PDB file of C-alpha atoms in Angstrom:
ATOM      1  CA  UNK A  61       0.000   0.000   0.000  1.00 56.00           C
ATOM      2  CA  UNK A  62       2.806   2.378   0.895  1.00 58.00           C
ATOM      3  CA  UNK A  63       4.395   1.794  -2.505  1.00 60.00           C
ATOM      4  CA  UNK A  64       1.150   2.382  -4.403  1.00 65.00           C
ATOM      5  CA  UNK A  65       0.359   5.657  -2.583  1.00 65.00           C
ATOM      6  CA  UNK A  66       3.860   7.061  -2.911  1.00 64.00           C
ATOM      7  CA  UNK A  67       3.655  10.483  -4.575  1.00 69.00           C
ATOM      8  CA  UNK A  68      -0.129  10.728  -4.280  1.00 78.00           C
ATOM      9  CA  UNK A  69       0.117  13.701  -1.916  1.00 79.00           C
ATOM     10  CA  UNK A  70       2.198  15.653  -4.403  1.00 82.00           C
ATOM     11  CA  UNK A  71      -0.145  14.736  -7.277  1.00 86.00           C
ATOM     12  CA  UNK A  72      -3.169  15.885  -5.283  1.00 86.00           C
ATOM     13  CA  UNK A  73      -1.421  19.167  -4.447  1.00 85.00           C
ATOM     14  CA  UNK A  74      -0.647  19.789  -8.118  1.00 88.00           C
ATOM     15  CA  UNK A  75      -4.202  18.901  -9.085  1.00 90.00           C
ATOM     16  CA  UNK A  76      -5.571  21.346  -6.505  1.00 89.00           C
ATOM     17  CA  UNK A  77      -3.433  24.123  -7.994  1.00 90.00           C
ATOM     18  CA  UNK A  78      -4.620  23.288 -11.533  1.00 90.00           C
ATOM     19  CA  UNK A  79      -8.283  23.227 -10.453  1.00 90.00           C
ATOM     20  CA  UNK A  80      -7.852  26.513  -8.561  1.00 88.00           C
ATOM     21  CA  UNK A  81      -6.310  28.201 -11.608  1.00 85.00           C
ATOM     22  CA  UNK A  82      -9.101  26.873 -13.816  1.00 84.00           C
ATOM     23  CA  UNK A  83     -11.755  28.131 -11.389  1.00 85.00           C
ATOM     24  CA  UNK A  84     -10.150  31.602 -11.358  1.00 83.00           C
ATOM     25  CA  UNK A  85     -10.066  31.681 -15.142  1.00 77.00           C
ATOM     26  CA  UNK A  86     -13.739  30.811 -15.554  1.00 77.00           C
ATOM     27  CA  UNK A  87     -14.890  33.058 -12.707  1.00 79.00           C
ATOM     28  CA  UNK A  88     -13.835  36.188 -14.625  1.00 80.00           C
ATOM     29  CA  UNK A  89     -16.772  38.400 -15.636  1.00 82.00           C
ATOM     30  CA  UNK A  90     -15.728  38.453 -19.297  1.00 85.00           C
ATOM     31  CA  UNK A  91     -14.060  36.376 -21.979  1.00 85.00           C
ATOM     32  CA  UNK A  92     -11.266  38.515 -23.407  1.00 89.00           C
ATOM     33  CA  UNK A  93     -10.800  38.329 -27.176  1.00 89.00           C
ATOM     34  CA  UNK A  94      -7.828  40.101 -28.724  1.00 90.00           C
ATOM     35  CA  UNK A  95      -8.194  41.540 -32.225  1.00 87.00           C
ATOM     36  CA  UNK A  96      -4.834  41.975 -33.920  1.00 85.00           C
ATOM     37  CA  UNK A  97      -3.528  42.116 -37.469  1.00 82.00           C
ATOM     38  CA  UNK A  98      -2.012  44.266 -40.170  1.00 80.00           C
ATOM     39  CA  UNK A  99      -3.214  47.811 -40.792  1.00 75.00           C
ATOM     40  CA  UNK A 100      -6.375  48.398 -42.842  1.00 76.00           C
ATOM     41  CA  UNK A 101      -7.601  44.783 -42.612  1.00 82.00           C
ATOM     42  CA  UNK A 102     -10.913  45.561 -40.871  1.00 83.00           C
ATOM     43  CA  UNK A 103     -10.068  45.171 -37.152  1.00 86.00           C
ATOM     44  CA  UNK A 104     -11.699  48.424 -36.107  1.00 84.00           C
ATOM     45  CA  UNK A 105     -14.707  47.837 -38.387  1.00 87.00           C
ATOM     46  CA  UNK A 106     -15.280  44.431 -36.785  1.00 89.00           C
ATOM     47  CA  UNK A 107     -15.135  45.978 -33.315  1.00 90.00           C
ATOM     48  CA  UNK A 108     -17.567  48.705 -34.366  1.00 91.00           C
ATOM     49  CA  UNK A 109     -20.114  46.135 -35.569  1.00 91.00           C
ATOM     50  CA  UNK A 110     -19.956  44.106 -32.356  1.00 91.00           C
ATOM     51  CA  UNK A 111     -19.868  46.985 -29.876  1.00 92.00           C
ATOM     52  CA  UNK A 112     -22.191  49.413 -31.652  1.00 92.00           C
ATOM     53  CA  UNK A 113     -19.552  52.137 -31.480  1.00 92.00           C
ATOM     54  CA  UNK A 114     -18.778  54.398 -34.412  1.00 90.00           C
ATOM     55  CA  UNK A 115     -15.731  55.673 -36.243  1.00 86.00           C
ATOM     56  CA  UNK A 116     -15.552  58.436 -33.650  1.00 82.00           C
ATOM     57  CA  UNK A 117     -14.908  56.082 -30.719  1.00 84.00           C
ATOM     58  CA  UNK A 118     -12.997  53.404 -32.654  1.00 85.00           C
ATOM     59  CA  UNK A 119     -11.255  55.476 -35.311  1.00 79.00           C
ATOM     60  CA  UNK A 120     -10.164  54.048 -38.643  1.00 76.00           C
ATOM     61  CA  UNK A 121      -7.949  55.512 -41.329  1.00 71.00           C
ATOM     62  CA  UNK A 122      -6.996  54.911 -44.963  1.00 69.00           C
ATOM     63  CA  UNK A 123      -3.503  56.170 -44.176  1.00 64.00           C
ATOM     64  CA  UNK A 124      -0.907  54.739 -41.793  1.00 65.00           C
ATOM     65  CA  UNK A 125      -1.960  52.585 -38.814  1.00 68.00           C
ATOM     66  CA  UNK A 126      -4.476  54.611 -36.824  1.00 78.00           C
ATOM     67  CA  UNK A 127      -4.706  52.956 -33.413  1.00 82.00           C
ATOM     68  CA  UNK A 128      -1.640  53.647 -31.297  1.00 87.00           C
ATOM     69  CA  UNK A 129      -2.419  51.883 -28.036  1.00 90.00           C
ATOM     70  CA  UNK A 130      -4.451  49.036 -26.583  1.00 91.00           C
ATOM     71  CA  UNK A 131      -8.188  49.501 -26.052  1.00 92.00           C
ATOM     72  CA  UNK A 132     -10.509  47.213 -24.084  1.00 95.00           C
ATOM     73  CA  UNK A 133     -14.210  47.450 -24.949  1.00 95.00           C
ATOM     74  CA  UNK A 134     -16.737  46.205 -22.384  1.00 94.00           C
ATOM     75  CA  UNK A 135     -20.513  45.926 -22.359  1.00 93.00           C
ATOM     76  CA  UNK A 136     -22.086  48.254 -19.791  1.00 91.00           C
ATOM     77  CA  UNK A 137     -25.762  48.906 -19.126  1.00 89.00           C
ATOM     78  CA  UNK A 138     -25.080  52.380 -17.763  1.00 87.00           C
ATOM     79  CA  UNK A 139     -23.926  55.590 -19.404  1.00 92.00           C
ATOM     80  CA  UNK A 140     -21.126  55.061 -21.900  1.00 94.00           C
ATOM     81  CA  UNK A 141     -17.706  56.358 -20.886  1.00 96.00           C
ATOM     82  CA  UNK A 142     -13.996  55.580 -21.114  1.00 97.00           C
ATOM     83  CA  UNK A 143     -11.338  55.196 -18.427  1.00 97.00           C
ATOM     84  CA  UNK A 144      -7.824  55.999 -19.592  1.00 98.00           C
ATOM     85  CA  UNK A 145      -5.031  54.244 -17.702  1.00 98.00           C
ATOM     86  CA  UNK A 146      -1.551  55.706 -18.071  1.00 98.00           C
ATOM     87  CA  UNK A 147       1.829  54.026 -17.738  1.00 98.00           C
ATOM     88  CA  UNK A 148       3.728  54.849 -14.603  1.00 98.00           C
ATOM     89  CA  UNK A 149       7.204  56.229 -15.229  1.00 97.00           C
ATOM     90  CA  UNK A 150       8.693  52.950 -14.016  1.00 97.00           C
ATOM     91  CA  UNK A 151       6.454  50.882 -16.302  1.00 97.00           C
ATOM     92  CA  UNK A 152       7.236  53.043 -19.325  1.00 97.00           C
ATOM     93  CA  UNK A 153      10.950  52.780 -18.623  1.00 97.00           C
ATOM     94  CA  UNK A 154      11.057  49.005 -18.153  1.00 96.00           C
ATOM     95  CA  UNK A 155       8.214  47.762 -20.368  1.00 96.00           C
ATOM     96  CA  UNK A 156       8.590  50.147 -23.308  1.00 96.00           C
ATOM     97  CA  UNK A 157      11.972  51.859 -23.472  1.00 97.00           C
ATOM     98  CA  UNK A 158      14.160  49.014 -22.274  1.00 96.00           C
ATOM     99  CA  UNK A 159      12.842  46.693 -24.995  1.00 95.00           C
ATOM    100  CA  UNK A 160      14.061  49.141 -27.658  1.00 95.00           C
ATOM    101  CA  UNK A 161      17.488  49.609 -26.072  1.00 94.00           C
ATOM    102  CA  UNK A 162      17.947  45.862 -25.593  1.00 93.00           C
ATOM    103  CA  UNK A 163      16.988  45.123 -29.190  1.00 91.00           C
ATOM    104  CA  UNK A 164      19.545  47.664 -30.408  1.00 91.00           C
ATOM    105  CA  UNK A 165      22.277  46.707 -27.895  1.00 89.00           C
ATOM    106  CA  UNK A 166      22.351  50.256 -26.556  1.00 91.00           C
ATOM    107  CA  UNK A 167      23.010  51.160 -22.892  1.00 91.00           C
ATOM    108  CA  UNK A 168      19.638  51.359 -21.127  1.00 94.00           C
ATOM    109  CA  UNK A 169      18.587  54.445 -19.150  1.00 95.00           C
ATOM    110  CA  UNK A 170      18.400  53.590 -15.451  1.00 95.00           C
ATOM    111  CA  UNK A 171      15.827  56.267 -14.619  1.00 96.00           C
ATOM    112  CA  UNK A 172      13.177  57.844 -16.833  1.00 96.00           C
ATOM    113  CA  UNK A 173      14.764  61.307 -16.823  1.00 95.00           C
ATOM    114  CA  UNK A 174      17.885  59.899 -18.483  1.00 96.00           C
ATOM    115  CA  UNK A 175      15.786  59.390 -21.607  1.00 96.00           C
ATOM    116  CA  UNK A 176      15.765  63.182 -22.051  1.00 94.00           C
ATOM    117  CA  UNK A 177      19.436  62.991 -23.003  1.00 95.00           C
ATOM    118  CA  UNK A 178      20.459  62.431 -26.650  1.00 94.00           C
ATOM    119  CA  UNK A 179      20.110  58.840 -27.849  1.00 92.00           C
ATOM    120  CA  UNK A 180      23.437  57.157 -28.672  1.00 88.00           C
ATOM    121  CA  UNK A 181      24.184  56.649 -32.339  1.00 87.00           C
ATOM    122  CA  UNK A 182      23.452  53.219 -33.734  1.00 81.00           C
ATOM    123  CA  UNK A 183      26.679  51.317 -34.414  1.00 75.00           C
ATOM    124  CA  UNK A 184      26.375  49.203 -37.551  1.00 71.00           C
ATOM    125  CA  UNK A 185      28.773  46.589 -36.179  1.00 60.00           C
ATOM    126  CA  UNK A 186      26.122  45.519 -33.628  1.00 62.00           C
ATOM    127  CA  UNK A 187      23.327  45.119 -36.166  1.00 63.00           C
ATOM    128  CA  UNK A 188      21.532  41.800 -36.051  1.00 64.00           C
ATOM    129  CA  UNK A 189      20.888  39.720 -39.171  1.00 72.00           C
ATOM    130  CA  UNK A 190      17.864  41.875 -39.954  1.00 77.00           C
ATOM    131  CA  UNK A 191      19.485  45.273 -40.492  1.00 81.00           C
ATOM    132  CA  UNK A 192      16.283  46.824 -41.834  1.00 86.00           C
ATOM    133  CA  UNK A 193      14.385  45.839 -38.691  1.00 88.00           C
ATOM    134  CA  UNK A 194      17.116  47.303 -36.489  1.00 88.00           C
ATOM    135  CA  UNK A 195      16.950  50.571 -38.407  1.00 89.00           C
ATOM    136  CA  UNK A 196      13.148  50.657 -38.129  1.00 91.00           C
ATOM    137  CA  UNK A 197      13.326  50.045 -34.372  1.00 93.00           C
ATOM    138  CA  UNK A 198      15.930  52.800 -34.033  1.00 94.00           C
ATOM    139  CA  UNK A 199      13.773  55.252 -35.980  1.00 94.00           C
ATOM    140  CA  UNK A 200      10.805  54.444 -33.739  1.00 94.00           C
ATOM    141  CA  UNK A 201      12.959  54.989 -30.647  1.00 96.00           C
ATOM    142  CA  UNK A 202      14.095  58.357 -32.020  1.00 96.00           C
ATOM    143  CA  UNK A 203      10.454  59.285 -32.634  1.00 95.00           C
ATOM    144  CA  UNK A 204       9.484  58.437 -29.044  1.00 97.00           C
ATOM    145  CA  UNK A 205      12.491  60.430 -27.828  1.00 97.00           C
ATOM    146  CA  UNK A 206      11.521  63.438 -29.935  1.00 96.00           C
ATOM    147  CA  UNK A 207       7.910  63.349 -28.696  1.00 96.00           C
ATOM    148  CA  UNK A 208       8.840  62.553 -25.090  1.00 97.00           C
ATOM    149  CA  UNK A 209       8.387  66.129 -23.788  1.00 96.00           C
ATOM    150  CA  UNK A 210       4.831  66.219 -25.195  1.00 96.00           C
ATOM    151  CA  UNK A 211       3.557  63.236 -23.176  1.00 97.00           C
ATOM    152  CA  UNK A 212       5.995  63.017 -20.246  1.00 97.00           C
ATOM    153  CA  UNK A 213       3.587  64.740 -17.829  1.00 96.00           C
ATOM    154  CA  UNK A 214       0.960  62.029 -18.446  1.00 97.00           C
ATOM    155  CA  UNK A 215       3.213  59.263 -17.110  1.00 97.00           C
ATOM    156  CA  UNK A 216       2.221  58.224 -13.562  1.00 97.00           C
ATOM    157  CA  UNK A 217      -0.922  60.324 -13.863  1.00 97.00           C
ATOM    158  CA  UNK A 218      -4.050  58.847 -12.178  1.00 98.00           C
ATOM    159  CA  UNK A 219      -6.607  57.226 -14.451  1.00 98.00           C
ATOM    160  CA  UNK A 220      -8.805  59.713 -16.285  1.00 97.00           C
ATOM    161  CA  UNK A 221     -12.520  59.291 -17.090  1.00 97.00           C
ATOM    162  CA  UNK A 222     -13.605  60.869 -20.385  1.00 96.00           C
ATOM    163  CA  UNK A 223     -16.630  60.959 -22.681  1.00 95.00           C
ATOM    164  CA  UNK A 224     -16.431  58.641 -25.685  1.00 94.00           C
ATOM    165  CA  UNK A 225     -15.978  61.534 -28.097  1.00 93.00           C
ATOM    166  CA  UNK A 226     -12.542  62.231 -26.608  1.00 94.00           C
ATOM    167  CA  UNK A 227     -11.190  58.675 -26.990  1.00 93.00           C
ATOM    168  CA  UNK A 228      -9.331  59.437 -30.266  1.00 91.00           C
ATOM    169  CA  UNK A 229      -7.197  61.998 -28.424  1.00 93.00           C
ATOM    170  CA  UNK A 230      -5.779  59.169 -26.308  1.00 95.00           C
ATOM    171  CA  UNK A 231      -5.593  56.205 -28.685  1.00 92.00           C
ATOM    172  CA  UNK A 232      -4.977  57.658 -32.157  1.00 89.00           C
ATOM    173  CA  UNK A 233      -1.508  58.243 -33.581  1.00 86.00           C
ATOM    174  CA  UNK A 234      -2.616  60.275 -36.598  1.00 80.00           C
ATOM    175  CA  UNK A 235      -2.988  64.030 -36.807  1.00 81.00           C
ATOM    176  CA  UNK A 236       0.155  64.722 -34.799  1.00 86.00           C
ATOM    177  CA  UNK A 237      -1.301  63.198 -31.612  1.00 91.00           C
ATOM    178  CA  UNK A 238       1.191  61.880 -29.041  1.00 94.00           C
ATOM    179  CA  UNK A 239      -0.858  61.187 -25.886  1.00 96.00           C
ATOM    180  CA  UNK A 240      -1.270  57.551 -26.948  1.00 96.00           C
ATOM    181  CA  UNK A 241       2.406  56.966 -26.180  1.00 97.00           C
ATOM    182  CA  UNK A 242       1.683  57.409 -22.457  1.00 97.00           C
ATOM    183  CA  UNK A 243      -1.554  55.384 -22.453  1.00 97.00           C
ATOM    184  CA  UNK A 244      -1.357  51.850 -21.082  1.00 97.00           C
ATOM    185  CA  UNK A 245      -4.988  50.952 -21.794  1.00 97.00           C
ATOM    186  CA  UNK A 246      -8.140  52.763 -22.865  1.00 96.00           C
ATOM    187  CA  UNK A 247     -11.069  50.994 -21.188  1.00 96.00           C
ATOM    188  CA  UNK A 248     -14.326  51.698 -23.033  1.00 96.00           C
ATOM    189  CA  UNK A 249     -17.697  50.924 -21.444  1.00 95.00           C
ATOM    190  CA  UNK A 250     -20.764  50.951 -23.683  1.00 94.00           C
ATOM    191  CA  UNK A 251     -23.971  49.004 -24.254  1.00 93.00           C
ATOM    192  CA  UNK A 252     -23.526  46.354 -26.940  1.00 93.00           C
ATOM    193  CA  UNK A 253     -26.497  46.126 -29.333  1.00 92.00           C
ATOM    194  CA  UNK A 254     -26.477  42.308 -29.306  1.00 87.00           C
ATOM    195  CA  UNK A 255     -26.855  40.894 -25.790  1.00 81.00           C
ATOM    196  CA  UNK A 256     -25.600  37.486 -26.940  1.00 81.00           C
ATOM    197  CA  UNK A 257     -22.068  38.898 -26.886  1.00 81.00           C
ATOM    198  CA  UNK A 258     -22.225  41.075 -23.779  1.00 82.00           C
ATOM    199  CA  UNK A 259     -19.957  38.691 -21.870  1.00 86.00           C
ATOM    200  CA  UNK A 260     -17.000  39.608 -24.087  1.00 87.00           C
ATOM    201  CA  UNK A 261     -14.154  42.028 -23.551  1.00 91.00           C
ATOM    202  CA  UNK A 262     -12.886  43.085 -26.988  1.00 90.00           C
ATOM    203  CA  UNK A 263      -9.202  43.998 -26.964  1.00 91.00           C
ATOM    204  CA  UNK A 264      -8.120  46.232 -29.849  1.00 87.00           C
ATOM    205  CA  UNK A 265      -4.412  45.577 -30.372  1.00 80.00           C
TER     206      UNK A 265
END
């Protein structure tokens, strides 16, 4: 008997953890569905049809990619509104900036204010196999650096509640807008026209 039950305690413990994780997953109020893809393939149009929102709240464009940050769209029976969550300075430094510097093998800024200094030149000898990608990443980093003064004050700012008409100011990267660079998530609450899908959270990526 001792031989047959050897390890059962550990197996039960692991099973309890798995069941607990499964219970947490299915106890969430929504099923989150991410919508991602290339520009101008109909992501925003799909979200508009499901959520009942318009081109004002989920902007589209025939030009360059329009959406600049992540949006989460929830069904809500009350008045429609949006809650804008901003990156903290620490989050922006570690989650956004450091990924660029690591990709380019450049010395990382240790504090956010160091990013105000000039960006080091890109040394061609440290290019990876995909030189074009490295150059594109470097150009994007230079763009963020150039626009940094315009959105710096939004970092670590408390969440902001806005009417739906103002959402484009926080999520759109066209028209010279830069606030989206500081936005972690735009949470949109509105009443979906089809109640069969009200248990979804639509994530615009």
